[in-house]
Amino acid sequence: MSLLSGSGAARPGGSPAPFDAALAALFADLGAVTVETPLLQRAEPYLDTAGEDLRRRIFLTRGEGGETLCLRPDFTIPVCLAHIEGAAGLPQRYAYNGSVFRQRRGEPAEFRQAGIENLGDENRAAADSQALAEALAALRACGLPEPAAVTVGDQALFEAFLTALDLPAGWQRRLVRCFGRDDLLEAALAALSREADSDPLDLDPAVRALLRTGDTTALADHVRTLMDAGGLPPNRGRTPEEIAERLVEKMALANTRLRSTYLDRLRAFLALDCPLDEATTRLEAMEAESGVEFGPALELFRARAASLRAAGVDLGPIRYRAAFGRTLDYYTGLVFEIAAAPGTPPLVGGGRYDRLVSYLGAPTPIPAVGFALDLDRIAAAVAAGGEGRP
């Protein structure tokens, strides 16, 4: 496989990659067009959108022109960029199969992924259920029995809950960034519940005084003076105005406290963990008890569950966890992972990412959902009789 080829059917040493033929046939039957993307990618899209967990695992290098490049850490972003570059019509379904590169503790840094990205399907409930059903079908095509651990979450429900609590926009963004990371989310909730601090940011007295006046123009002027005194050129990093806006937001975050009743409601929502076939009823009951309305997010959740049932997917063994998210920042709605057994690393991960394609340069927003199979983990699970890796 050449450095800039996209898929390739060979593993290191030239041996055939397992599952390639079966997956190629399945993806073709599902109407997905195979796309190839370069192994060497611009790093900026990943650094801007993928989240801290993936950013620290990426292999970075420099191009001849000084641009920051990386070995492809996943396929979602390159497939979206290829779609934008090709100016293809919508909807489109793309399939892929090839190597990706991430630093992973106890596992090879190079491993193989295959999957489908579904762009432009406006029927989000049907497209979401299709992604999960097709991920299960792909595992069967690889020879894996029905997995014992399928977990779904929904970031849109979490965002709707935060909106209903009327938290400041800065706090909502912070909590959304923590979604799916239990330790970070718990730390953020603890910060929302602690006693107010007279000087939570330990600021310079002049800066603190300007923040209290709310005069951002004067604050920006003061920041500019400090930058000039420190010899910092104005064209490096953030502008004084941007720094002032960030300080205002940080002060608002530091001084915001959530009433205990609201905090209890949020914790009760995050504690929800039940079979997917019970989740809609539980969420409706939570709405009635707490007075928090999920709005369109719950309507989509309800329609997605109905679509899964219509596709013949048994919802009983699937777990819905309200606190479950994935460590990629571009997800916006459904997220899911599939493992061979509880407590083992995921064999498949996927979800909805409606904001990503337009962020990458598409002229209009494009609804998108997809999934990726970790073929090396699947091969190990099949070899172990479905028990998964330790």
Coordinates of C-alpha atoms in Angstrom, one line a residue, residues 126-375:
A126 CA -34.3 6.5 9.9
A127 CA -30.7 7.3 9.2
D128 CA -29.7 6.9 12.9
S129 CA -31.4 3.5 13.2
Q130 CA -29.9 2.4 9.8
A131 CA -26.4 3.2 11.1
L132 CA -26.8 1.1 14.2
A133 CA -28.5 -1.8 12.3
E134 CA -25.8 -1.7 9.7
A135 CA -23.1 -1.8 12.3
L136 CA -24.6 -4.9 13.8
A137 CA -24.9 -6.4 10.3
A138 CA -21.2 -5.7 9.6
L139 CA -20.2 -7.5 12.8
R140 CA -22.2 -10.5 11.6
A141 CA -20.5 -10.3 8.2
C142 CA -17.2 -10.6 10.1
G143 CA -18.3 -13.8 11.8
L144 CA -19.0 -12.4 15.2
P145 CA -22.0 -13.6 17.1
E146 CA -24.5 -11.1 18.4
P147 CA -22.5 -8.8 20.7
A148 CA -23.3 -8.8 24.4
A149 CA -22.8 -5.1 25.0
V150 CA -24.5 -2.4 22.9
T151 CA -24.6 1.1 24.5
V152 CA -26.3 4.2 23.1
G153 CA -26.5 7.8 24.3
D154 CA -27.8 11.0 22.9
Q155 CA -25.9 14.3 23.1
A156 CA -29.0 16.2 21.8
L157 CA -31.0 15.2 24.9
F158 CA -28.2 16.3 27.2
E159 CA -28.0 19.7 25.4
A160 CA -31.8 20.1 25.6
F161 CA -31.6 19.4 29.3
L162 CA -28.9 22.1 29.8
T163 CA -30.9 24.6 27.7
A164 CA -34.0 24.0 29.9
L165 CA -31.9 24.8 33.0
D166 CA -31.1 28.2 31.5
L167 CA -27.4 28.0 32.2
P168 CA -25.2 30.6 30.7
A169 CA -24.0 29.7 27.2
G170 CA -20.4 29.4 28.4
W171 CA -21.4 26.8 31.0
Q172 CA -23.5 24.9 28.5
R173 CA -20.5 24.7 26.1
R174 CA -18.2 23.5 28.9
L175 CA -20.6 20.8 30.0
V176 CA -21.2 19.6 26.5
R177 CA -17.4 19.4 26.0
C178 CA -17.3 17.1 29.1
F179 CA -20.2 14.9 27.9
G180 CA -19.1 11.3 27.9
R181 CA -16.1 12.0 30.1
D182 CA -17.4 11.1 33.6
D183 CA -14.5 12.5 35.6
L184 CA -14.5 15.9 33.7
L185 CA -18.3 16.1 33.9
E186 CA -18.3 15.4 37.7
A187 CA -15.6 18.1 38.2
A188 CA -17.7 20.6 36.3
L189 CA -20.8 19.8 38.3
A190 CA -18.8 20.1 41.5
A191 CA -17.7 23.6 40.4
L192 CA -21.3 24.5 39.7
S193 CA -22.3 23.5 43.3
R194 CA -19.5 25.0 45.3
E195 CA -19.6 28.2 47.4
A196 CA -18.9 31.5 45.5
D197 CA -15.3 32.7 45.6
S198 CA -14.5 36.4 46.0
D199 CA -11.7 36.1 43.5
P200 CA -12.1 32.8 41.7
L201 CA -9.6 33.5 38.9
D202 CA -6.8 35.2 41.0
L203 CA -6.7 38.1 38.6
D204 CA -4.6 41.3 38.6
P205 CA -6.6 43.9 40.6
A206 CA -7.0 46.3 37.7
V207 CA -8.3 43.5 35.5
R208 CA -10.7 42.4 38.2
A209 CA -12.0 45.9 38.7
L210 CA -12.6 46.3 34.9
L211 CA -14.4 43.0 34.8
R212 CA -16.8 44.2 37.5
T213 CA -17.7 47.3 35.6
G214 CA -18.6 45.2 32.5
D215 CA -16.7 47.7 30.3
T216 CA -15.2 45.3 27.7
T217 CA -13.8 48.2 25.6
A218 CA -11.8 49.5 28.6
L219 CA -10.7 46.0 29.5
A220 CA -9.5 45.4 25.9
D221 CA -7.6 48.7 26.1
H222 CA -6.0 47.6 29.3
V223 CA -5.0 44.2 27.9
R224 CA -3.5 46.0 24.9
T225 CA -1.4 48.1 27.2
L226 CA -0.2 45.0 29.1
M227 CA 0.7 43.4 25.8
D228 CA 2.6 46.4 24.6
A229 CA 4.5 46.6 27.9
G230 CA 5.4 43.0 27.6
G231 CA 6.6 43.4 24.0
L232 CA 4.0 41.0 22.6
P233 CA 3.3 41.8 18.9
P234 CA -0.4 42.4 18.1
N235 CA -0.4 39.9 15.3
R236 CA 0.5 36.9 17.5
G237 CA -2.2 34.9 19.1
R238 CA -5.5 36.3 20.3
T239 CA -6.3 40.0 19.9
P240 CA -6.9 42.2 23.0
E241 CA -10.6 42.2 22.2
E242 CA -10.7 38.3 22.1
I243 CA -8.7 38.1 25.4
A244 CA -11.2 40.5 27.0
E245 CA -14.2 38.5 25.8
R246 CA -12.6 35.3 27.1
L247 CA -11.9 36.9 30.5
V248 CA -15.5 38.0 30.7
E249 CA -16.7 34.5 29.9
K250 CA -14.3 32.9 32.4
M251 CA -15.5 35.3 35.1
A252 CA -19.2 34.4 34.3
L253 CA -18.4 30.7 34.5
A254 CA -16.5 31.1 37.8
N255 CA -19.3 33.0 39.4
T256 CA -22.3 30.9 38.2
R257 CA -23.9 28.5 40.7
L258 CA -26.6 26.1 39.9
R259 CA -29.5 25.8 42.4
S260 CA -29.4 22.5 44.3
T261 CA -32.8 21.5 42.9
Y262 CA -31.6 22.0 39.3
L263 CA -28.3 20.2 40.1
D264 CA -30.3 17.2 41.5
R265 CA -32.4 17.1 38.4
L266 CA -29.3 17.1 36.2
R267 CA -27.7 14.3 38.2
A268 CA -30.9 12.3 38.1
F269 CA -30.9 12.6 34.3
L270 CA -27.3 11.6 34.0
A271 CA -27.9 8.6 36.2
L272 CA -30.5 7.2 33.8
D273 CA -29.4 3.7 32.7
C274 CA -32.0 1.3 31.3
P275 CA -32.8 -1.0 28.4
L276 CA -33.5 1.1 25.2
D277 CA -37.0 -0.3 25.0
E278 CA -37.8 1.4 28.4
A279 CA -35.9 4.7 27.7
T280 CA -38.6 6.7 26.0
T281 CA -41.1 6.0 28.9
R282 CA -38.4 6.9 31.5
L283 CA -37.6 10.1 29.7
E284 CA -41.2 11.1 29.4
A285 CA -41.7 10.5 33.2
M286 CA -38.6 12.6 33.9
E287 CA -40.1 15.4 31.9
A288 CA -43.3 15.3 33.9
E289 CA -41.6 15.1 37.2
S290 CA -38.9 17.7 36.7
G291 CA -40.7 20.2 34.5
V292 CA -37.7 20.0 32.1
E293 CA -38.8 19.7 28.4
F294 CA -36.6 17.8 26.0
G295 CA -38.6 19.1 23.0
P296 CA -37.5 18.0 19.5
A297 CA -34.6 15.9 20.9
L298 CA -37.1 13.5 22.6
E299 CA -39.3 13.4 19.5
L300 CA -36.3 12.3 17.5
F301 CA -35.3 9.8 20.2
R302 CA -38.8 8.3 20.1
A303 CA -38.9 8.1 16.3
R304 CA -35.4 6.5 16.2
A305 CA -36.5 3.8 18.6
A306 CA -39.6 3.1 16.5
S307 CA -37.4 2.9 13.3
L308 CA -35.1 0.4 15.0
R309 CA -38.0 -1.8 15.9
A310 CA -39.3 -1.6 12.4
A311 CA -35.9 -2.7 11.2
G312 CA -36.1 -5.8 13.3
V313 CA -33.6 -4.7 16.0
D314 CA -34.4 -6.0 19.5
L315 CA -34.2 -3.0 21.8
G316 CA -34.2 -5.1 25.0
P317 CA -30.5 -6.0 25.1
I318 CA -29.4 -2.4 24.1
R319 CA -28.5 -0.1 27.0
Y320 CA -29.4 3.5 27.0
R321 CA -27.2 5.6 29.3
A322 CA -28.0 9.3 29.5
A323 CA -24.4 10.0 30.5
F324 CA -22.9 8.0 27.6
G325 CA -20.9 10.0 25.0
R326 CA -17.9 9.4 22.8
T327 CA -14.6 11.2 23.1
L328 CA -14.9 13.0 19.8
D329 CA -16.2 16.6 20.0
Y330 CA -18.0 16.6 16.7
Y331 CA -20.9 14.4 17.7
T332 CA -24.3 16.2 18.0
G333 CA -27.0 13.5 18.7
L334 CA -27.0 9.7 18.7
V335 CA -23.8 8.0 19.8
F336 CA -23.2 4.3 20.2
E337 CA -20.6 1.7 20.9
I338 CA -20.7 -2.1 20.4
A339 CA -18.5 -4.5 22.4
A340 CA -18.1 -8.3 22.4
A341 CA -18.7 -8.3 26.2
P342 CA -19.3 -5.7 28.9
G343 CA -16.1 -4.1 30.0
T344 CA -14.1 -4.8 26.9
P345 CA -13.0 -2.2 24.4
P346 CA -15.5 -1.2 21.7
L347 CA -15.4 -3.1 18.4
V348 CA -17.6 -0.4 16.7
G349 CA -18.3 3.2 17.4
G350 CA -20.5 5.7 15.7
G351 CA -23.0 8.5 15.9
R352 CA -24.5 11.7 14.4
Y353 CA -22.3 14.7 13.6
D354 CA -24.6 17.3 11.9
R355 CA -22.3 20.3 12.4
L356 CA -19.1 18.8 11.2
V357 CA -19.4 18.9 7.4
S358 CA -20.4 22.6 7.3
Y359 CA -17.5 23.4 9.7
L360 CA -15.1 21.7 7.3
G361 CA -16.3 23.9 4.4
A362 CA -19.6 22.7 3.0
P363 CA -21.7 25.8 2.0
T364 CA -24.8 24.5 3.8
P365 CA -25.4 22.3 6.9
I366 CA -25.4 18.6 6.0
P367 CA -27.0 16.0 8.3
A368 CA -24.5 13.1 8.8
V369 CA -24.2 9.9 10.7
G370 CA -21.8 7.0 10.5
F371 CA -20.0 4.1 12.2
A372 CA -16.5 2.7 12.2
L373 CA -15.4 -0.9 12.9
D374 CA -12.1 -1.7 14.5
L375 CA -11.1 -4.6 12.4

